mmCIF file of C-alpha atoms in Angstrom:
data_model
loop_
_atom_site.group_PDB
_atom_site.id
_atom_site.type_symbol
_atom_site.label_atom_id
_atom_site.label_comp_id
_atom_site.label_asym_id
_atom_site.label_seq_id
_atom_site.Cartn_x
_atom_site.Cartn_y
_atom_site.Cartn_z
ATOM 1 C CA MET Y 1 124.101 93.027 119.776
ATOM 2 C CA PRO Y 2 125.019 95.097 116.705
ATOM 3 C CA VAL Y 3 126.707 92.044 115.457
ATOM 4 C CA VAL Y 4 123.630 90.025 115.737
ATOM 5 C CA PHE Y 5 121.416 92.697 114.398
ATOM 6 C CA ARG Y 6 123.537 92.988 111.160
ATOM 7 C CA PHE Y 7 123.577 89.088 110.870
ATOM 8 C CA PHE Y 8 119.775 88.968 110.818
ATOM 9 C CA SER Y 9 119.818 91.875 108.366
ATOM 10 C CA VAL Y 10 121.212 89.709 105.579
ATOM 11 C CA LEU Y 11 118.754 86.731 106.178
ATOM 12 C CA PRO Y 12 116.166 86.168 103.480
ATOM 13 C CA LEU Y 13 112.772 87.734 104.259
ATOM 14 C CA TRP Y 14 110.845 84.310 104.221
ATOM 15 C CA LEU Y 15 113.172 82.959 106.993
ATOM 16 C CA LEU Y 16 112.872 86.174 108.993
ATOM 17 C CA HIS Y 17 109.165 85.979 108.799
ATOM 18 C CA ALA Y 18 109.191 82.260 109.730
ATOM 19 C CA LEU Y 19 111.291 83.024 112.813
ATOM 20 C CA GLY Y 20 109.190 86.029 113.644
ATOM 21 C CA ALA Y 21 105.795 84.100 113.443
ATOM 22 C CA ALA Y 22 107.368 81.650 115.901
ATOM 23 C CA MET Y 23 108.355 84.511 118.271
ATOM 24 C CA GLY Y 24 104.971 86.123 118.054
ATOM 25 C CA TRP Y 25 103.201 82.921 119.276
ATOM 26 C CA VAL Y 26 105.785 82.437 122.083
ATOM 27 C CA ALA Y 27 105.205 86.020 123.213
ATOM 28 C CA PHE Y 28 101.386 85.395 123.140
ATOM 29 C CA ALA Y 29 101.566 82.174 125.207
ATOM 30 C CA ALA Y 30 104.070 83.440 127.648
ATOM 31 C CA SER Y 31 102.554 86.936 128.500
ATOM 32 C CA PRO Y 32 99.095 86.880 130.134
ATOM 33 C CA THR Y 33 98.938 90.807 130.051
ATOM 34 C CA TYR Y 34 99.739 90.878 126.332
ATOM 35 C CA ARG Y 35 97.237 87.984 125.651
ATOM 36 C CA ARG Y 36 94.559 89.750 127.575
ATOM 37 C CA ARG Y 37 95.076 93.037 125.919
ATOM 38 C CA PHE Y 38 95.129 91.338 122.431
ATOM 39 C CA LEU Y 39 91.855 89.622 122.953
ATOM 40 C CA ALA Y 40 90.125 92.496 124.628
ATOM 41 C CA ASN Y 41 91.166 95.038 121.762
ATOM 42 C CA SER Y 42 90.225 92.715 119.084
ATOM 43 C CA ALA Y 43 86.860 91.951 120.674
ATOM 44 C CA ARG Y 44 86.127 95.474 121.073
ATOM 45 C CA ALA Y 45 86.488 95.975 117.384
ATOM 46 C CA GLY Y 46 84.107 92.986 116.893
ATOM 47 C CA TYR Y 47 86.583 90.336 115.961
ATOM 48 C CA ARG Y 48 86.572 86.765 117.199
ATOM 49 C CA PHE Y 49 89.985 85.316 117.927
ATOM 50 C CA ALA Y 50 89.708 83.045 114.845
ATOM 51 C CA GLN Y 51 89.335 86.162 112.583
ATOM 52 C CA VAL Y 52 92.554 87.861 113.963
ATOM 53 C CA ARG Y 53 94.652 85.069 115.165
ATOM 54 C CA ALA Y 54 97.059 85.591 112.162
ATOM 55 C CA ALA Y 55 97.940 88.864 113.974
ATOM 56 C CA VAL Y 56 99.764 87.020 116.681
ATOM 57 C CA GLY Y 57 102.323 85.757 114.102
ATOM 58 C CA HIS Y 58 102.442 89.119 112.280
ATOM 59 C CA ALA Y 59 103.393 90.848 115.528
ATOM 60 C CA GLY Y 60 106.535 88.705 115.699
ATOM 61 C CA ARG Y 61 107.244 89.288 112.027
ATOM 62 C CA MET Y 62 107.293 93.062 112.626
ATOM 63 C CA VAL Y 63 110.133 92.583 115.038
ATOM 64 C CA ALA Y 64 112.080 90.137 113.040
ATOM 65 C CA GLU Y 65 112.034 92.023 109.858
ATOM 66 C CA LEU Y 66 113.425 95.204 111.582
ATOM 67 C CA PRO Y 67 117.108 94.341 111.025
ATOM 68 C CA ARG Y 68 116.456 93.714 107.277
ATOM 69 C CA LEU Y 69 114.372 96.798 107.078
ATOM 70 C CA TRP Y 70 116.858 99.087 108.667
ATOM 71 C CA LEU Y 71 120.235 97.754 107.488
ATOM 72 C CA GLY Y 72 119.526 95.165 104.643
ATOM 73 C CA ALA Y 73 119.041 95.383 100.965
ATOM 74 C CA THR Y 74 115.805 97.254 99.709
ATOM 75 C CA LEU Y 75 112.724 95.289 100.271
ATOM 76 C CA PRO Y 76 110.306 94.780 97.392
ATOM 77 C CA CYS Y 77 107.041 96.798 97.817
ATOM 78 C CA SER Y 78 104.407 97.269 95.194
ATOM 79 C CA VAL Y 79 102.290 100.440 95.214
ATOM 80 C CA GLU Y 80 98.403 100.959 94.663
ATOM 81 C CA GLY Y 81 96.843 104.304 94.742
ATOM 82 C CA GLN Y 82 99.524 106.413 93.152
ATOM 83 C CA ASP Y 83 97.076 108.960 91.601
ATOM 84 C CA CYS Y 84 95.757 109.976 94.968
ATOM 85 C CA VAL Y 85 99.409 110.673 96.127
ATOM 86 C CA ASP Y 86 100.154 112.680 92.945
ATOM 87 C CA ASP Y 87 97.041 114.645 93.414
ATOM 88 C CA ALA Y 88 97.754 115.427 96.975
ATOM 89 C CA TYR Y 89 101.276 116.715 96.076
ATOM 90 C CA ALA Y 90 99.856 118.738 93.159
ATOM 91 C CA GLU Y 91 97.934 120.902 95.579
ATOM 92 C CA GLY Y 92 101.285 122.308 96.654
ATOM 93 C CA ARG Y 93 100.588 122.504 100.461
ATOM 94 C CA GLY Y 94 102.434 119.317 101.573
ATOM 95 C CA VAL Y 95 101.082 116.036 102.408
ATOM 96 C CA VAL Y 96 100.337 114.294 105.776
ATOM 97 C CA PHE Y 97 100.699 110.478 105.487
ATOM 98 C CA LEU Y 98 98.694 108.647 108.242
ATOM 99 C CA THR Y 99 99.147 104.973 108.857
ATOM 100 C CA PRO Y 100 98.066 102.685 111.789
ATOM 101 C CA HIS Y 101 100.268 99.986 113.641
ATOM 102 C CA GLN Y 102 99.501 97.482 110.875
ATOM 103 C CA GLY Y 103 101.585 95.362 108.709
ATOM 104 C CA CYS Y 104 105.174 96.896 107.953
ATOM 105 C CA PHE Y 105 104.234 100.350 108.740
ATOM 106 C CA GLU Y 106 107.796 101.627 108.811
ATOM 107 C CA LEU Y 107 108.032 100.660 105.112
ATOM 108 C CA SER Y 108 105.303 103.075 104.245
ATOM 109 C CA ALA Y 109 107.637 105.968 104.668
ATOM 110 C CA GLN Y 110 110.201 104.226 102.436
ATOM 111 C CA ALA Y 111 107.441 103.529 99.821
ATOM 112 C CA VAL Y 112 106.789 107.339 99.792
ATOM 113 C CA ALA Y 113 110.497 108.199 99.532
ATOM 114 C CA ARG Y 114 111.188 105.756 96.657
ATOM 115 C CA GLY Y 115 108.166 106.892 94.710
ATOM 116 C CA TRP Y 116 107.922 110.719 95.182
ATOM 117 C CA SER Y 117 111.042 112.209 97.036
ATOM 118 C CA SER Y 118 113.096 112.692 93.888
ATOM 119 C CA ARG Y 119 110.293 115.062 92.532
ATOM 120 C CA HIS Y 120 108.948 116.537 95.821
ATOM 121 C CA GLY Y 121 111.562 116.379 98.416
ATOM 122 C CA PRO Y 122 111.848 113.946 101.374
ATOM 123 C CA ILE Y 123 109.328 112.747 103.689
ATOM 124 C CA THR Y 124 109.840 113.833 107.397
ATOM 125 C CA VAL Y 125 109.041 111.160 110.068
ATOM 126 C CA LEU Y 126 108.967 111.287 113.867
ATOM 127 C CA TYR Y 127 110.860 108.866 115.940
ATOM 128 C CA ARG Y 128 111.528 108.295 119.569
ATOM 129 C CA PRO Y 129 115.256 107.749 120.326
ATOM 130 C CA ALA Y 130 116.002 104.231 121.977
ATOM 131 C CA ARG Y 131 117.603 104.331 125.463
ATOM 132 C CA GLN Y 132 120.327 101.914 124.403
ATOM 133 C CA ALA Y 133 123.170 103.931 122.789
ATOM 134 C CA TRP Y 134 123.917 101.166 120.157
ATOM 135 C CA LEU Y 135 120.212 100.874 119.189
ATOM 136 C CA ALA Y 136 119.798 104.639 119.032
ATOM 137 C CA ARG Y 137 122.745 104.742 116.599
ATOM 138 C CA VAL Y 138 121.333 102.083 114.453
ATOM 139 C CA MET Y 139 117.890 103.737 114.415
ATOM 140 C CA GLU Y 140 119.293 107.165 113.600
ATOM 141 C CA THR Y 141 121.281 105.711 110.695
ATOM 142 C CA ALA Y 142 118.517 103.412 109.483
ATOM 143 C CA ARG Y 143 115.650 105.932 109.704
ATOM 144 C CA ASN Y 144 117.593 108.612 107.760
ATOM 145 C CA ARG Y 145 117.619 106.889 104.341
ATOM 146 C CA PRO Y 146 117.597 108.511 101.043
ATOM 147 C CA GLY Y 147 114.334 110.530 100.711
ATOM 148 C CA ILE Y 148 113.595 110.166 104.486
ATOM 149 C CA VAL Y 149 114.319 112.773 107.302
ATOM 150 C CA ALA Y 150 113.868 111.280 110.786
ATOM 151 C CA VAL Y 151 113.301 114.051 113.554
ATOM 152 C CA PRO Y 152 112.951 113.301 117.318
ATOM 153 C CA THR Y 153 109.742 113.535 119.235
ATOM 154 C CA THR Y 154 110.384 116.999 120.526
ATOM 155 C CA LEU Y 155 109.133 120.518 119.831
ATOM 156 C CA ALA Y 156 112.167 121.013 117.455
ATOM 157 C CA GLY Y 157 111.013 117.971 115.485
ATOM 158 C CA VAL Y 158 107.430 119.295 115.228
ATOM 159 C CA ARG Y 159 108.756 122.620 113.968
ATOM 160 C CA GLN Y 160 110.832 120.857 111.290
ATOM 161 C CA MET Y 161 107.640 118.950 110.272
ATOM 162 C CA ILE Y 162 105.768 122.116 109.813
ATOM 163 C CA LYS Y 163 108.612 123.621 107.748
ATOM 164 C CA ALA Y 164 108.589 120.535 105.637
ATOM 165 C CA LEU Y 165 104.806 120.825 104.962
ATOM 166 C CA ARG Y 166 105.143 124.622 104.129
ATOM 167 C CA ARG Y 167 107.738 123.681 101.439
ATOM 168 C CA GLY Y 168 105.299 121.399 99.965
ATOM 169 C CA GLU Y 169 107.021 118.138 101.240
ATOM 170 C CA ALA Y 170 105.388 115.301 103.153
ATOM 171 C CA VAL Y 171 105.446 114.130 106.829
ATOM 172 C CA GLY Y 172 104.355 110.711 108.088
ATOM 173 C CA LEU Y 173 102.772 109.850 111.457
ATOM 174 C CA LEU Y 174 101.029 106.937 113.186
ATOM 175 C CA PRO Y 175 98.044 108.617 114.714
ATOM 176 C CA ASP Y 176 97.082 105.633 116.703
ATOM 177 C CA GLN Y 177 100.165 106.076 118.754
ATOM 178 C CA VAL Y 178 99.212 107.165 122.369
ATOM 179 C CA PRO Y 179 100.779 110.511 122.828
ATOM 180 C CA PRO Y 180 102.450 111.822 126.061
ATOM 181 C CA GLU Y 181 100.466 113.520 128.798
ATOM 182 C CA GLY Y 182 99.116 116.857 127.497
ATOM 183 C CA GLN Y 183 99.542 116.064 123.760
ATOM 184 C CA GLY Y 184 96.263 114.371 123.162
ATOM 185 C CA GLN Y 185 92.520 114.383 123.537
ATOM 186 C CA TRP Y 186 90.081 111.700 124.165
ATOM 187 C CA ALA Y 187 88.305 110.401 121.068
ATOM 188 C CA PRO Y 188 86.304 107.232 120.299
ATOM 189 C CA PHE Y 189 88.325 104.403 118.659
ATOM 190 C CA PHE Y 190 86.454 101.202 117.965
ATOM 191 C CA GLY Y 191 83.455 102.387 120.221
ATOM 192 C CA GLN Y 192 85.613 103.309 123.183
ATOM 193 C CA ASP Y 193 87.322 106.621 124.080
ATOM 194 C CA ALA Y 194 91.237 106.384 123.562
ATOM 195 C CA TYR Y 195 93.696 109.092 124.270
ATOM 196 C CA THR Y 196 94.379 110.411 120.721
ATOM 197 C CA MET Y 197 97.306 112.464 119.398
ATOM 198 C CA THR Y 198 96.392 115.939 118.238
ATOM 199 C CA LEU Y 199 99.554 116.491 116.283
ATOM 200 C CA ALA Y 200 98.480 114.992 112.991
ATOM 201 C CA ALA Y 201 95.314 117.080 112.893
ATOM 202 C CA ARG Y 202 97.172 120.237 113.991
ATOM 203 C CA LEU Y 203 99.770 119.834 111.209
ATOM 204 C CA ALA Y 204 97.094 119.530 108.608
ATOM 205 C CA GLN Y 205 94.990 122.342 110.006
ATOM 206 C CA GLN Y 206 97.953 124.845 110.433
ATOM 207 C CA THR Y 207 99.367 124.084 107.008
ATOM 208 C CA GLY Y 208 96.439 123.272 104.859
ATOM 209 C CA ALA Y 209 98.251 120.084 103.844
ATOM 210 C CA ALA Y 210 96.508 117.139 102.075
ATOM 211 C CA VAL Y 211 95.882 113.960 104.185
ATOM 212 C CA VAL Y 212 96.580 110.653 102.653
ATOM 213 C CA LEU Y 213 95.931 107.290 104.236
ATOM 214 C CA VAL Y 214 98.431 104.459 103.766
ATOM 215 C CA ARG Y 215 98.759 100.781 104.925
ATOM 216 C CA CYS Y 216 101.573 98.532 104.062
ATOM 217 C CA GLU Y 217 100.737 94.819 104.078
ATOM 218 C CA ARG Y 218 103.133 91.723 104.149
ATOM 219 C CA LEU Y 219 102.755 89.469 101.279
ATOM 220 C CA ALA Y 220 102.776 85.584 101.977
ATOM 221 C CA SER Y 221 105.916 83.503 101.848
ATOM 222 C CA GLY Y 222 108.142 86.489 102.215
ATOM 223 C CA ARG Y 223 107.463 87.793 98.703
ATOM 224 C CA GLY Y 224 107.672 91.337 100.025
ATOM 225 C CA PHE Y 225 105.049 93.988 100.659
ATOM 226 C CA ALA Y 226 102.253 95.974 99.199
ATOM 227 C CA ALA Y 227 101.528 99.577 100.010
ATOM 228 C CA TYR Y 228 97.928 100.938 99.495
ATOM 229 C CA PHE Y 229 97.319 104.736 99.346
ATOM 230 C CA GLU Y 230 93.911 106.425 99.519
ATOM 231 C CA PRO Y 231 92.588 109.943 100.432
ATOM 232 C CA LEU Y 232 90.766 111.010 103.647
ATOM 233 C CA ALA Y 233 86.980 110.306 103.049
ATOM 234 C CA GLN Y 234 86.108 113.892 103.768
ATOM 235 C CA PRO Y 235 88.178 117.037 104.164
ATOM 236 C CA LEU Y 236 89.672 117.338 107.626
ATOM 237 C CA SER Y 237 87.413 119.524 109.927
ATOM 238 C CA ALA Y 238 88.726 122.713 111.275
ATOM 239 C CA ASP Y 239 87.306 121.675 114.665
ATOM 240 C CA MET Y 240 89.815 119.548 116.695
ATOM 241 C CA THR Y 241 87.314 117.218 118.256
ATOM 242 C CA GLU Y 242 85.672 116.411 115.052
ATOM 243 C CA ALA Y 243 89.011 116.129 113.277
ATOM 244 C CA LEU Y 244 90.255 113.376 115.739
ATOM 245 C CA VAL Y 245 86.948 111.525 115.183
ATOM 246 C CA GLN Y 246 87.497 111.590 111.412
ATOM 247 C CA ILE Y 247 91.183 110.444 111.893
ATOM 248 C CA ASN Y 248 90.259 107.570 114.309
ATOM 249 C CA GLN Y 249 87.591 106.372 111.946
ATOM 250 C CA ALA Y 250 90.074 106.457 109.056
ATOM 251 C CA MET Y 251 92.462 104.282 111.089
ATOM 252 C CA GLU Y 252 89.562 101.996 111.753
ATOM 253 C CA HIS Y 253 88.796 101.810 108.178
ATOM 254 C CA LEU Y 254 92.401 100.780 107.266
ATOM 255 C CA ILE Y 255 92.638 98.250 110.046
ATOM 256 C CA ARG Y 256 89.489 96.553 108.813
ATOM 257 C CA GLN Y 257 91.076 96.144 105.458
ATOM 258 C CA CYS Y 258 93.544 93.649 106.995
ATOM 259 C CA PRO Y 259 92.712 93.053 110.628
ATOM 260 C CA GLY Y 260 95.142 90.038 110.691
ATOM 261 C CA GLN Y 261 98.150 92.319 110.554
ATOM 262 C CA TYR Y 262 97.128 94.919 113.080
ATOM 263 C CA LEU Y 263 99.030 95.066 116.498
ATOM 264 C CA TRP Y 264 95.961 94.237 118.665
ATOM 265 C CA GLY Y 265 98.228 93.819 121.532
ATOM 266 C CA TYR Y 266 99.271 97.459 121.560
ATOM 267 C CA GLY Y 267 98.037 99.593 124.702
ATOM 268 C CA ARG Y 268 95.803 101.766 122.658
ATOM 269 C CA TYR Y 269 93.442 102.497 125.486
ATOM 270 C CA LYS Y 270 96.110 103.283 128.227
ATOM 271 C CA GLN Y 271 95.562 106.381 130.262
ATOM 272 C CA PRO Y 272 98.635 108.577 130.364
ATOM 273 C CA ARG Y 273 99.870 109.519 133.903
ATOM 274 C CA GLY Y 274 98.281 112.792 134.990
ATOM 275 C CA GLU Y 275 95.450 112.763 132.380
ATOM 276 C CA GLY Y 276 91.906 112.545 133.602
ATOM 277 C CA ALA Y 277 89.656 109.721 132.417
ATOM 278 C CA PRO Y 278 87.123 110.637 129.475
ATOM 279 C CA ALA Y 279 83.588 111.698 130.604
ATOM 280 C CA ALA Y 280 82.088 108.435 129.538
ATOM 281 C CA GLY Y 281 84.517 106.302 131.579
ATOM 282 C CA GLY Y 282 88.149 105.432 131.806
ATOM 283 C CA PRO Y 283 90.017 103.388 129.302
ATOM 284 C CA ALA Y 284 90.387 99.565 129.559
#
């Protein structure tokens, strides 16, 4: 498998994306569970299938581009919104970058590292080690790129993120990731309560770090990517419940900028084992 992974890492991006798009449609056709979740989640956000059908192919592109992203040559990525990032770093309290499962979200951290790590230090990101030994080795090597420090999803990893912020550095998180039992709180997401991680809010609240939103879109025909940065609409509330609502609304805002590249098939509304359902009713 490592040999196959390396083979795909040298293929041109347009070819990987073409193969990935086909893979995405095969998965959509072959899995009733995935298909139902995709349709239910996108409908919950107010989209007809015709409006988000591109997301089927983009889910496959996300998988196909990983070998190139992790092991291949640097991928082209333009950046918009540099001023808001410069302003966030200038505050000197660290920066929390938040991105949803949209487009090439892993490239968001690389874009930050390329643009700002030489002046402000690396960006620290969380990762969940793979169960397969070979894949775990690949992920550890690939994600610890110049300007990026990858830490595991453990208490030690969280402590490293807090230390990074207190040094004025940056951290990156996907706040629409369903957290483990006991590490989240129910908050509305596209009109329905979803179990939402509290870590992103806690990091910002404890350190006073600036919060910056980022989405990284794929360009057509394998021409590369574009990263868009913007500040949080309002300062993050000190109240956790309100802060989670703000963060989920911010993720909704980013997703609506490019709904055709969001992972609608992700199990965003699943209920972690041992967690009670929200007062308004259980997740779908």
